[in-house]
């Protein structure tokens, strides 16, 4: 039989910060009892109204199992002092709590909430601290109220925390008005979760709002697979089946979305395409701005190209090949130029030569790449500063717009005579749009990359589409230079790319195949390689070895997928130790010393430089770091990225990082590791492709070790099937060139 009890929490026996399940000791008058249930942020000294019933645990005896929990403001001076001393409000410890209660008595909480300026009457509390106490109290009360209100919709405390941080005190009202709004606003809440909330609220199965959100969801899912558009008939049929509604209902909702400019439809190369409006706008602007850059007059260089190239060759003590000279000249003559080629074809030498020529001509140049790791490699290779594209464009959080934006735009463009972007295969259409909006006509834009790498994680296939359009100046590098040709990594990469089988285990080689008969033996060998054999091979130990050795796999699933491999490798490379604090969340263990990776773009996440104490925002999908410390009291996991940026993850966003002793090949793009280790087993044909193997091999600098069945490697080379993406960029580039040619 259910009953209601008002009681004060006196001891927290157990609290799971992932699902907020709590076991605590409570006092109600002279009665003391143990209770179990869900509490958002339990605090010793807080008072609660618990609704539940008595149960008997076979081991721990009688307990009060509550299903509803409402936090109450304590009414007595003793209760208020205990609450304020609990640490729930920043800036108040036991001593300050005693002073506040001694001064204001049972009116203390009202003073904190309504008249915080009066707190300055207490010695040691100034205006800044008084304001901080007020804000901490309001945050704590606001969250407690939100959890209570949102629980009526079947929303867990962990999800309620996300909603409260997104919407503040209006979270419950927004959810009630339009639960489908959560899908686009709150990471981790997909259509199915929003749909379940909507059903609980009473929104109909065939509600136009539900169908419209379902269409957008299907287009978003398609974009996550790399497509900027979907064929209309397939979209309508797929959405109708997914939502269990009629095709006509989907057609009607799609028409409304088109009228509201949320989606756009047009004929692309004979296909009736439907796309989210932001991808349509991005593709159009990219095509238009490429044309403007290609046709704008350029600043003259100091002398004729031949003289400048010879001067650079003399300066660096090198001699460029004819292909390299052609690439340099093309970059000087054209507003936009592409330089593409595999490993060992001299792309870095070309960039250095271009920089020498431009510097001699007084042209200031910016160097950038899509990721921090790629930018660091670019900086090391050229000896000049390089940054991420996001940092180049001065990415920031706009308080007025409530979103992340680039400070550098058409209104305030980059002030450089040349911009060089490396690892262009990683650039998706939205990032390319942001970049081109900030590059003013008259600037040389030089795009360097390997067109045979995997496409970007985001939607679109910018580099391949630019090449496909045949309207942008491009030089393909095919010659392998002598020093690079001495590496079997480079030789095998080119063999793989041409559809020929690689060679391994030759004398003095850097490319190995260790044959193993089963997935279990492959996993055991990978663990032994990473823990013992390879650290000795490269002369490194501990965190240095973990950073240098990277296991790559085509998939996340299975015994040899990244998830299971990370569990196995963590156990041998960073085993539990009483001196290594850890947290468990989402089925993962986060331990001090772990190599971890950010798994989504979080533009608002703050970081602090450990070098110059500067701060900034933004940690991006694929960034790799090391857990420096775990604060078990506050539930914080502190990660250091690139040896500089320190980021603190609280329990609500801990799912944004995962261990990275192993990662998928897609996640490795733009990176370079001294040693790459890769399992060779029967992966799905869609993943076990030639360009995936090629991408994995080209991530290695000193050694590649394949472990498993050699026939799998050869089958991957034979599998040249490339999953084409639905993208309209090549169509738009060709269209704008043809239109202007006719004019």
XYZ file of C-alpha atoms in Angstrom:
743
model
C 0.000 0.000 0.000
C 1.438 3.358 -1.058
C 2.051 6.068 1.494
C 3.662 9.499 1.607
C 6.549 10.375 3.888
C 8.218 13.764 4.449
C 11.798 13.163 5.591
C 15.307 14.576 5.655
C 18.205 12.775 3.940
C 20.937 12.101 6.497
C 23.232 9.690 4.634
C 23.783 8.696 0.992
C 24.686 4.999 0.851
C 24.713 4.742 -2.956
C 24.009 7.081 -5.879
C 24.245 6.244 -9.608
C 24.854 9.488 -11.493
C 23.816 7.913 -14.794
C 20.263 6.913 -13.853
C 20.123 8.709 -10.456
C 19.137 5.544 -8.532
C 19.785 6.302 -4.874
C 19.925 4.398 -1.601
C 19.813 6.685 1.410
C 19.073 6.946 5.114
C 16.236 9.344 5.972
C 14.882 10.818 9.189
C 11.253 11.755 9.811
C 10.740 12.991 13.354
C 12.138 10.253 15.582
C 11.937 7.627 12.835
C 15.012 6.636 10.802
C 14.674 4.389 7.751
C 16.411 3.280 4.558
C 14.793 4.270 1.241
C 15.504 3.464 -2.405
C 14.465 5.257 -5.580
C 15.429 7.972 -8.060
C 16.704 11.369 -6.858
C 18.289 13.858 -9.250
C 20.963 15.496 -7.092
C 20.590 14.126 -3.565
C 22.134 16.167 -0.786
C 22.549 15.389 2.873
C 20.315 17.795 4.787
C 17.752 18.159 2.004
C 14.123 17.394 2.784
C 11.921 15.312 0.474
C 8.363 14.098 0.155
C 8.608 10.435 -0.835
C 5.705 8.419 -2.217
C 6.102 4.651 -2.202
C 5.621 1.500 -0.179
C 7.506 -0.671 2.240
C 9.376 -3.678 0.892
C 11.642 -6.308 2.409
C 15.010 -6.885 0.752
C 16.285 -10.473 1.281
C 19.722 -9.185 2.305
C 19.213 -5.623 3.617
C 15.834 -5.987 5.263
C 12.992 -3.462 5.352
C 13.220 -0.519 2.945
C 10.917 2.224 1.729
C 10.844 1.949 -2.094
C 9.632 5.286 -3.464
C 8.397 5.930 -7.003
C 7.930 9.702 -6.669
C 10.219 12.170 -4.964
C 9.605 15.869 -4.474
C 12.312 18.029 -2.957
C 11.030 20.372 -0.255
C 12.566 23.487 1.132
C 13.475 22.829 4.775
C 11.346 24.783 7.232
C 13.420 24.654 10.433
C 16.694 26.443 11.179
C 18.366 23.068 11.685
C 17.083 21.808 8.336
C 18.091 24.987 6.500
C 21.576 24.868 8.014
C 21.973 21.214 7.041
C 20.773 21.946 3.503
C 23.093 24.932 3.030
C 26.020 22.960 4.488
C 25.488 20.016 2.123
C 27.510 21.523 -0.747
C 24.461 21.762 -2.992
C 25.060 25.485 -3.476
C 28.465 26.721 -4.593
C 30.059 29.260 -2.277
C 28.426 27.978 0.922
C 30.204 25.681 3.348
C 29.277 24.785 6.939
C 30.740 27.996 8.424
C 28.989 30.313 5.949
C 25.757 28.335 6.331
C 25.860 28.831 10.098
C 26.390 32.589 9.689
C 23.500 32.911 7.195
C 21.071 31.005 9.427
C 22.227 32.884 12.536
C 21.509 36.175 10.731
C 18.253 35.376 8.922
C 16.838 32.304 10.670
C 14.022 30.500 8.887
C 13.856 33.386 6.370
C 17.325 32.503 5.024
C 16.204 30.699 1.861
C 13.777 33.473 0.921
C 16.571 36.036 1.372
C 18.885 34.016 -0.886
C 16.173 33.724 -3.519
C 14.540 37.185 -3.418
C 16.965 39.581 -1.703
C 20.482 38.224 -2.242
C 21.989 41.698 -1.760
C 21.258 41.408 1.957
C 23.766 38.565 2.216
C 26.508 41.205 2.107
C 25.529 42.081 5.681
C 27.455 38.961 6.667
C 31.221 39.270 7.080
C 33.089 37.582 4.215
C 30.241 37.799 1.696
C 30.687 40.498 -0.924
C 28.424 41.375 -3.873
C 30.105 38.847 -6.205
C 29.789 35.973 -3.738
C 26.211 36.954 -2.877
C 25.309 36.844 -6.556
C 27.000 33.454 -6.967
C 25.065 32.041 -3.988
C 21.789 33.321 -5.474
C 22.552 31.826 -8.898
C 23.596 28.495 -7.388
C 20.401 28.313 -5.365
C 18.180 29.178 -8.342
C 19.986 26.604 -10.502
C 19.489 23.934 -7.878
C 15.808 24.774 -7.360
C 15.159 25.154 -11.075
C 16.536 21.722 -11.839
C 14.614 20.116 -8.987
C 11.370 21.660 -10.241
C 12.136 20.616 -13.826
C 12.763 16.992 -12.833
C 9.460 16.914 -10.999
C 7.503 18.459 -13.884
C 9.182 16.356 -16.575
C 8.717 13.111 -14.694
C 5.007 13.382 -15.513
C 5.967 12.778 -19.162
C 7.976 9.654 -18.336
C 11.289 11.530 -18.667
C 14.180 10.224 -16.572
C 16.182 12.570 -14.315
C 19.257 12.186 -16.560
C 17.262 13.298 -19.614
C 15.583 16.000 -17.544
C 19.007 17.452 -16.778
C 19.751 17.740 -20.521
C 16.411 19.416 -21.126
C 16.881 21.822 -18.235
C 20.315 22.822 -19.495
C 18.864 23.456 -22.953
C 15.595 25.178 -22.059
C 15.999 26.281 -18.438
C 12.881 26.649 -16.308
C 10.663 26.487 -19.417
C 11.685 22.870 -20.165
C 8.408 21.271 -19.104
C 6.283 23.833 -20.967
C 8.296 23.349 -24.178
C 8.054 19.562 -23.955
C 4.315 19.761 -23.409
C 3.816 22.182 -26.300
C 5.991 20.361 -28.845
C 7.957 17.258 -27.792
C 9.259 16.851 -31.353
C 11.268 20.044 -30.921
C 13.606 18.023 -28.695
C 14.889 15.994 -31.655
C 16.780 18.910 -33.173
C 17.598 20.754 -29.968
C 18.883 18.141 -27.509
C 21.670 15.717 -28.418
C 20.854 12.154 -27.407
C 17.098 12.554 -27.868
C 16.095 10.976 -31.140
C 12.771 10.717 -32.874
C 11.699 7.549 -31.077
C 12.185 9.036 -27.615
C 10.352 12.225 -28.596
C 7.619 10.120 -30.190
C 7.159 8.166 -26.955
C 6.826 11.420 -24.996
C 4.329 12.734 -27.560
C 2.217 9.588 -27.228
C 2.204 9.963 -23.453
C 1.055 13.568 -23.789
C -1.715 12.532 -26.165
C -0.472 13.685 -29.571
C -2.165 11.625 -32.267
C -0.458 8.951 -34.362
C -1.330 10.795 -37.576
C -0.649 14.287 -36.241
C 0.790 16.548 -39.009
C 3.468 17.655 -36.531
C 4.503 14.035 -35.974
C 4.647 13.333 -39.696
C 6.603 16.531 -40.415
C 9.128 15.650 -37.727
C 9.343 12.123 -39.136
C 10.204 13.487 -42.595
C 12.904 15.734 -41.123
C 14.211 12.816 -39.084
C 14.515 10.638 -42.193
C 16.404 13.420 -43.994
C 18.662 13.901 -40.971
C 19.393 10.171 -40.889
C 20.239 10.325 -44.583
C 22.564 13.270 -43.935
C 24.310 11.265 -41.205
C 25.016 8.688 -43.899
C 26.629 11.420 -46.011
C 23.762 12.405 -48.314
C 22.627 15.978 -48.879
C 19.383 14.849 -50.538
C 17.012 11.900 -50.877
C 15.021 10.816 -53.916
C 11.422 11.955 -53.319
C 9.592 8.681 -53.964
C 11.958 6.704 -51.736
C 11.661 9.348 -48.988
C 7.856 9.357 -49.046
C 7.573 5.573 -49.052
C 10.249 5.132 -46.386
C 8.694 7.739 -44.099
C 5.174 6.313 -44.508
C 6.444 2.875 -43.548
C 8.512 4.195 -40.630
C 5.589 6.183 -39.174
C 2.872 3.708 -40.177
C 0.861 6.385 -41.995
C -0.273 6.773 -45.598
C 1.895 8.104 -48.424
C -0.662 10.837 -49.021
C -0.302 12.048 -45.424
C 3.466 12.205 -45.906
C 3.019 14.059 -49.217
C 0.779 16.618 -47.501
C 3.235 17.229 -44.667
C 6.146 17.402 -47.105
C 4.307 20.108 -49.058
C 3.912 22.146 -45.838
C 7.614 21.760 -45.038
C 8.474 23.019 -48.521
C 6.141 26.002 -48.084
C 7.800 26.771 -44.722
C 11.273 26.631 -46.396
C 12.397 23.826 -44.090
C 13.067 21.496 -46.996
C 13.710 22.123 -50.682
C 12.933 20.038 -53.748
C 14.313 20.211 -57.277
C 15.463 18.051 -60.170
C 19.137 17.076 -59.875
C 20.510 15.167 -62.859
C 17.066 13.724 -63.576
C 16.324 12.838 -59.937
C 13.477 14.512 -58.030
C 15.513 15.391 -54.954
C 14.339 16.482 -51.493
C 16.840 18.075 -49.120
C 16.931 19.922 -45.848
C 17.087 23.622 -46.649
C 20.457 24.160 -44.976
C 22.113 21.697 -47.376
C 20.448 23.294 -50.407
C 21.620 26.731 -49.284
C 25.147 25.454 -48.543
C 25.543 23.739 -51.929
C 24.306 26.807 -53.812
C 26.618 29.169 -51.939
C 29.630 26.880 -52.318
C 29.121 26.678 -56.081
C 28.537 30.426 -56.415
C 31.544 31.425 -54.300
C 33.836 28.981 -56.063
C 32.900 30.677 -59.331
C 33.561 34.135 -57.828
C 36.976 33.058 -56.545
C 37.898 31.423 -59.851
C 37.008 34.484 -61.913
C 38.320 37.290 -59.666
C 41.658 38.969 -60.541
C 44.622 37.875 -58.400
C 47.491 39.851 -56.922
C 50.623 39.499 -59.070
C 53.643 37.635 -57.713
C 57.144 39.079 -57.590
C 58.556 37.519 -60.775
C 57.834 34.913 -63.449
C 56.919 31.479 -62.110
C 60.024 29.720 -63.383
C 62.341 32.173 -61.616
C 60.386 31.895 -58.370
C 60.378 28.091 -58.466
C 64.142 27.966 -59.097
C 64.746 30.344 -56.186
C 62.660 28.148 -53.890
C 64.458 24.993 -55.069
C 67.787 26.609 -54.281
C 66.559 27.787 -50.872
C 65.397 24.308 -49.851
C 68.063 22.315 -51.681
C 65.542 20.325 -53.721
C 64.496 19.792 -57.313
C 60.817 19.660 -58.153
C 59.411 17.175 -60.650
C 57.439 18.377 -63.644
C 54.197 17.389 -61.891
C 55.131 19.388 -58.817
C 56.075 22.446 -60.874
C 52.736 22.212 -62.674
C 50.927 22.122 -59.321
C 52.812 25.202 -58.090
C 52.128 27.173 -61.281
C 48.457 26.172 -61.261
C 48.171 27.417 -57.672
C 49.682 30.768 -58.642
C 47.562 31.264 -61.778
C 44.134 30.181 -60.507
C 41.831 31.581 -57.870
C 40.939 28.054 -56.752
C 43.197 25.064 -57.358
C 43.191 21.461 -56.198
C 46.286 19.372 -55.549
C 45.505 15.709 -55.004
C 47.668 12.641 -54.665
C 48.490 9.695 -52.458
C 51.306 9.313 -49.903
C 54.867 10.005 -51.059
C 53.818 12.119 -54.052
C 55.307 15.338 -52.714
C 52.281 17.361 -51.593
C 54.144 18.826 -48.621
C 57.076 19.890 -50.822
C 54.632 21.696 -53.104
C 53.062 23.537 -50.160
C 56.505 24.632 -48.922
C 57.395 25.912 -52.402
C 54.127 27.833 -52.698
C 54.726 29.403 -49.292
C 58.251 30.498 -50.275
C 56.973 32.117 -53.495
C 54.107 33.912 -51.777
C 56.282 35.128 -48.909
C 58.822 36.486 -51.396
C 55.937 38.316 -53.095
C 54.584 39.754 -49.820
C 51.428 37.648 -49.902
C 50.254 36.595 -46.440
C 49.015 33.006 -46.278
C 46.806 31.103 -43.819
C 47.244 27.357 -43.305
C 44.372 25.258 -41.963
C 42.964 21.730 -41.787
C 39.673 20.222 -40.610
C 41.007 18.743 -37.340
C 43.500 19.750 -34.691
C 45.644 16.694 -35.408
C 45.751 17.446 -39.140
C 46.581 21.101 -38.449
C 49.421 20.063 -36.143
C 50.858 17.790 -38.842
C 50.617 20.632 -41.352
C 52.441 22.966 -38.976
C 55.227 20.447 -38.350
C 55.631 19.757 -42.079
C 55.770 23.402 -43.200
C 57.357 25.119 -40.212
C 54.550 27.715 -40.307
C 51.591 28.185 -37.956
C 48.468 26.249 -38.897
C 45.056 26.028 -37.271
C 41.792 24.191 -37.574
C 39.320 25.666 -40.045
C 36.988 26.410 -37.141
C 39.653 28.395 -35.315
C 40.667 30.185 -38.520
C 37.066 31.303 -38.929
C 36.894 32.296 -35.223
C 34.098 30.012 -34.149
C 32.176 31.418 -31.171
C 28.929 31.160 -29.246
C 26.483 33.941 -30.075
C 24.483 34.861 -26.974
C 21.922 36.779 -29.042
C 21.364 33.977 -31.575
C 21.756 31.215 -29.000
C 23.999 29.183 -31.304
C 27.561 28.721 -32.517
C 28.649 30.921 -35.417
C 31.721 31.878 -37.427
C 32.927 35.399 -36.705
C 34.618 35.513 -40.104
C 31.940 35.889 -42.761
C 31.259 37.816 -45.952
C 30.811 40.949 -43.820
C 34.147 40.416 -42.022
C 36.250 38.181 -44.316
C 39.689 36.725 -43.727
C 42.473 39.187 -44.468
C 44.852 36.863 -46.341
C 46.079 36.822 -49.907
C 46.105 33.021 -49.903
C 44.421 30.255 -47.906
C 45.748 26.666 -48.057
C 43.543 23.857 -46.744
C 45.015 20.401 -46.156
C 43.126 17.084 -45.783
C 40.338 18.351 -48.036
C 38.770 14.890 -48.268
C 37.489 15.460 -44.715
C 35.673 18.722 -45.447
C 31.878 18.391 -45.624
C 29.562 20.784 -47.435
C 28.516 22.823 -44.363
C 32.129 23.482 -43.336
C 33.040 24.340 -46.930
C 30.159 26.819 -46.973
C 31.451 28.496 -43.817
C 34.983 28.662 -45.231
C 34.028 30.137 -48.598
C 31.805 32.751 -46.961
C 34.954 34.098 -45.291
C 37.324 33.981 -48.307
C 37.006 37.160 -50.346
C 37.393 37.205 -54.160
C 40.993 37.891 -55.140
C 42.283 35.413 -52.555
C 44.081 32.311 -53.797
C 42.397 29.217 -52.355
C 44.565 26.076 -52.566
C 42.925 22.780 -51.615
C 45.210 19.830 -50.880
C 44.076 16.288 -50.231
C 43.817 12.680 -51.308
C 40.677 12.133 -53.376
C 40.927 8.369 -52.861
C 40.474 8.596 -49.087
C 37.152 7.889 -47.418
C 34.595 10.705 -47.726
C 33.981 13.125 -44.827
C 31.984 12.121 -41.755
C 29.528 14.947 -42.446
C 27.173 15.251 -45.406
C 28.446 15.840 -48.901
C 31.558 14.866 -50.808
C 33.106 18.242 -51.545
C 36.519 17.270 -52.910
C 35.179 14.495 -55.153
C 32.314 16.705 -56.363
C 34.705 19.511 -57.280
C 36.811 17.041 -59.266
C 33.707 15.475 -60.820
C 32.481 18.872 -62.046
C 35.689 19.285 -64.109
C 35.429 23.069 -63.690
C 38.096 23.610 -60.996
C 41.811 23.567 -61.840
C 43.330 20.323 -60.556
C 46.721 18.607 -60.638
C 46.820 14.894 -59.810
C 50.165 13.713 -58.458
C 51.090 10.150 -59.413
C 54.902 10.002 -59.152
C 56.279 8.438 -55.953
C 59.575 9.966 -54.856
C 62.608 7.807 -54.229
C 62.770 8.195 -50.451
C 59.029 7.486 -50.085
C 59.355 4.499 -52.410
C 61.698 2.880 -49.867
C 58.733 2.507 -47.521
C 56.509 -0.505 -48.119
C 53.686 1.459 -46.458
C 53.772 3.941 -49.328
C 54.354 1.297 -52.002
C 51.553 -0.914 -50.691
C 49.157 2.014 -50.354
C 49.544 2.748 -54.055
C 49.263 -0.937 -54.942
C 46.023 -1.173 -52.974
C 44.686 1.966 -54.618
C 45.381 0.480 -58.064
C 43.654 -2.786 -57.142
C 46.847 -4.806 -56.671
C 47.682 -6.924 -53.622
C 50.173 -5.564 -51.070
C 53.388 -7.284 -50.117
C 54.315 -8.003 -46.494
C 56.875 -9.579 -44.156
C 59.824 -8.854 -46.467
C 63.262 -8.343 -44.934
C 63.641 -4.898 -43.302
C 59.989 -4.203 -44.050
C 57.603 -1.861 -42.281
C 54.502 -3.768 -43.409
C 53.579 -7.000 -41.599
C 50.912 -9.704 -41.729
C 50.455 -11.972 -38.700
C 48.179 -14.863 -39.618
C 45.640 -15.905 -36.974
C 42.811 -18.427 -37.427
C 39.970 -16.947 -35.352
C 38.527 -13.671 -34.068
C 39.477 -14.652 -30.518
C 43.113 -15.291 -31.444
C 43.177 -12.030 -33.441
C 41.945 -10.097 -30.401
C 44.504 -11.750 -28.124
C 47.307 -10.957 -30.592
C 46.197 -7.322 -30.857
C 46.343 -7.019 -27.065
C 49.823 -8.567 -26.933
C 51.074 -6.349 -29.762
C 49.844 -3.153 -28.102
C 50.923 -4.072 -24.584
C 54.284 -5.736 -25.181
C 55.710 -6.297 -28.652
C 55.111 -2.961 -30.383
C 56.183 -0.728 -27.453
C 59.514 -2.573 -27.518
C 59.658 -2.208 -31.319
C 59.219 1.588 -31.218
C 61.103 2.135 -27.956
C 58.233 3.682 -26.029
C 56.247 2.779 -22.945
C 53.094 3.813 -21.100
C 51.092 6.756 -22.404
C 53.745 7.487 -25.048
C 53.298 4.009 -26.523
C 49.495 4.246 -26.304
C 49.588 7.500 -28.274
C 51.908 6.025 -30.923
C 50.095 2.712 -31.504
C 46.609 2.864 -32.964
C 44.288 -0.058 -33.598
C 41.956 0.631 -36.528
C 38.918 -1.448 -37.446
C 36.176 -1.079 -40.054
C 33.297 -1.357 -37.590
C 32.068 -0.628 -34.071
C 30.292 -3.980 -33.688
C 31.460 -7.497 -32.882
C 34.439 -8.945 -31.065
C 36.816 -7.079 -33.392
C 34.770 -3.873 -33.511
C 36.021 -0.736 -31.766
C 33.711 -1.111 -28.731
C 34.851 -4.608 -27.696
C 38.472 -3.981 -28.674
C 38.542 -0.908 -26.463
C 37.309 -2.925 -23.495
C 39.985 -5.547 -24.083
C 42.799 -3.049 -24.717
C 41.867 -0.868 -21.745
C 42.196 -3.922 -19.501
C 45.787 -4.574 -20.613
C 47.031 -1.043 -21.378
C 45.451 0.856 -18.463
C 44.219 -1.707 -15.925
C 42.379 -0.701 -12.741
C 44.514 0.557 -9.898
C 43.686 2.128 -6.557
C 45.748 5.150 -7.622
C 43.663 5.573 -10.796
C 40.196 6.951 -10.021
C 37.488 5.953 -12.485
C 33.820 6.441 -13.347
C 31.342 4.054 -14.924
C 28.689 5.527 -17.223
C 26.763 4.248 -20.227
C 28.406 0.841 -19.940
C 31.863 2.409 -20.282
C 34.671 2.773 -17.770
C 36.470 6.128 -17.762
C 39.803 5.784 -15.986
C 42.642 8.237 -15.397
C 45.258 7.580 -18.091
C 42.788 6.355 -20.727
C 43.160 7.464 -24.330
C 39.764 8.871 -25.315
C 38.064 10.451 -28.304
C 35.264 12.992 -28.680
C 32.442 11.352 -30.645
C 30.368 14.406 -31.650
C 30.877 18.061 -32.442
C 30.185 20.025 -29.247
C 30.541 23.659 -30.186
C 29.661 24.974 -26.722
C 31.976 22.801 -24.628
C 34.513 25.027 -22.892
C 38.232 24.333 -22.740
C 41.164 25.952 -20.956
C 44.734 26.039 -22.226
C 47.219 24.591 -19.748
C 49.966 26.579 -21.497
C 48.719 30.172 -21.507
C 45.457 29.788 -19.513
C 43.388 31.129 -22.406
C 39.891 29.736 -22.854
C 37.679 28.858 -25.769
C 34.752 26.755 -26.909
C 34.432 23.752 -29.145
C 35.616 20.136 -29.059
C 35.097 18.227 -32.273
C 34.228 14.772 -33.482
C 37.446 12.722 -33.696
C 39.570 14.823 -31.319
C 41.839 12.510 -29.287
C 42.941 13.192 -25.729
C 43.982 11.568 -22.460
C 42.010 11.493 -19.215
C 44.149 13.514 -16.826
C 42.021 13.038 -13.735
C 38.652 11.836 -12.481
C 36.913 13.778 -9.706
C 34.771 11.086 -8.093
C 33.132 13.552 -5.683
C 31.858 15.912 -8.384
C 31.583 13.269 -11.087
C 33.927 15.160 -13.436
C 36.217 13.566 -16.013
C 39.018 15.916 -17.109
C 40.520 15.325 -20.556
C 43.609 16.943 -22.074
C 43.513 17.356 -25.870
C 46.612 17.964 -28.008
C 48.650 18.344 -24.833
C 47.067 21.758 -24.307
C 43.268 22.047 -24.096
C 41.794 20.817 -20.805
C 38.084 19.960 -20.858
C 35.867 18.911 -17.941
C 32.990 16.520 -18.649
C 30.159 16.317 -16.129
C 27.860 13.259 -15.940
C 25.286 14.696 -18.360
C 27.762 14.892 -21.287
C 30.106 12.036 -20.445
C 28.582 10.022 -23.298
C 30.311 12.434 -25.708
C 33.649 10.680 -25.149
C 34.722 7.066 -25.548
C 37.942 5.150 -25.107
C 40.157 5.314 -28.195
C 42.805 2.594 -27.913
C 40.874 1.302 -30.928
C 38.793 3.359 -33.357
C 37.035 2.959 -36.669
C 38.943 3.831 -39.829
C 36.434 6.617 -40.516
C 37.330 8.249 -37.191
C 41.047 8.120 -38.038
C 40.797 10.436 -41.050
C 43.193 13.353 -40.908
C 45.389 11.589 -38.372
C 48.810 10.043 -38.621
C 50.115 7.449 -36.175
C 53.594 5.925 -35.957
C 52.083 2.425 -35.939
C 48.705 1.204 -37.221
C 47.388 -2.243 -36.281
C 44.317 -3.649 -38.033
C 42.360 -6.905 -37.681
C 41.674 -8.901 -40.833
C 38.419 -10.832 -40.456
C 35.126 -11.203 -42.313
C 33.616 -7.742 -42.018
C 30.433 -6.680 -43.909
C 31.204 -6.138 -47.604
C 30.027 -2.526 -47.427
C 32.812 -1.825 -44.896
C 35.509 -4.198 -46.163
C 36.344 -2.063 -49.186
C 39.480 -1.030 -51.030
C 39.320 2.651 -50.119
C 38.773 1.817 -46.438
C 41.900 -0.375 -46.426
C 43.782 2.323 -48.352
C 42.723 4.970 -45.833
C 43.813 2.786 -42.898
C 47.238 2.019 -44.395
C 47.931 5.687 -45.202
C 47.396 6.620 -41.532
C 50.678 4.852 -40.597
C 54.108 6.448 -40.569
C 56.528 3.778 -39.289
C 54.733 0.436 -39.450
C 51.513 -1.331 -40.446
C 50.610 -4.633 -38.799
C 47.682 -6.637 -40.170
C 46.457 -9.487 -37.964
C 44.233 -12.324 -39.169
C 43.397 -13.892 -42.521
C 45.464 -12.718 -45.548
C 42.543 -13.638 -47.814
C 40.471 -10.906 -46.153
C 43.074 -8.311 -47.091
C 43.030 -9.459 -50.704
C 39.231 -9.508 -50.736
C 39.216 -5.879 -49.533
C 41.529 -4.914 -52.392
C 39.170 -6.656 -54.841
C 36.128 -4.894 -53.373
C 36.188 -1.577 -55.214
C 32.517 -0.877 -54.599
C 32.166 2.714 -53.438
C 28.989 3.790 -51.706
C 27.975 6.797 -53.763
C 26.523 9.729 -51.875
C 23.534 11.754 -52.963
C 25.056 15.186 -53.443
C 24.130 18.039 -55.741
C 27.342 20.054 -55.544
C 28.922 18.850 -58.795
C 25.599 19.506 -60.560
C 25.490 23.073 -59.178
C 29.136 23.849 -59.972
C 28.696 22.722 -63.570
C 25.423 24.629 -63.808
C 26.792 27.984 -62.689
C 29.838 27.668 -65.002
C 27.669 26.714 -67.967
C 25.221 29.530 -67.287
C 27.993 32.130 -67.223
C 29.671 30.627 -70.301
C 26.404 31.023 -72.199
C 26.037 34.574 -70.936
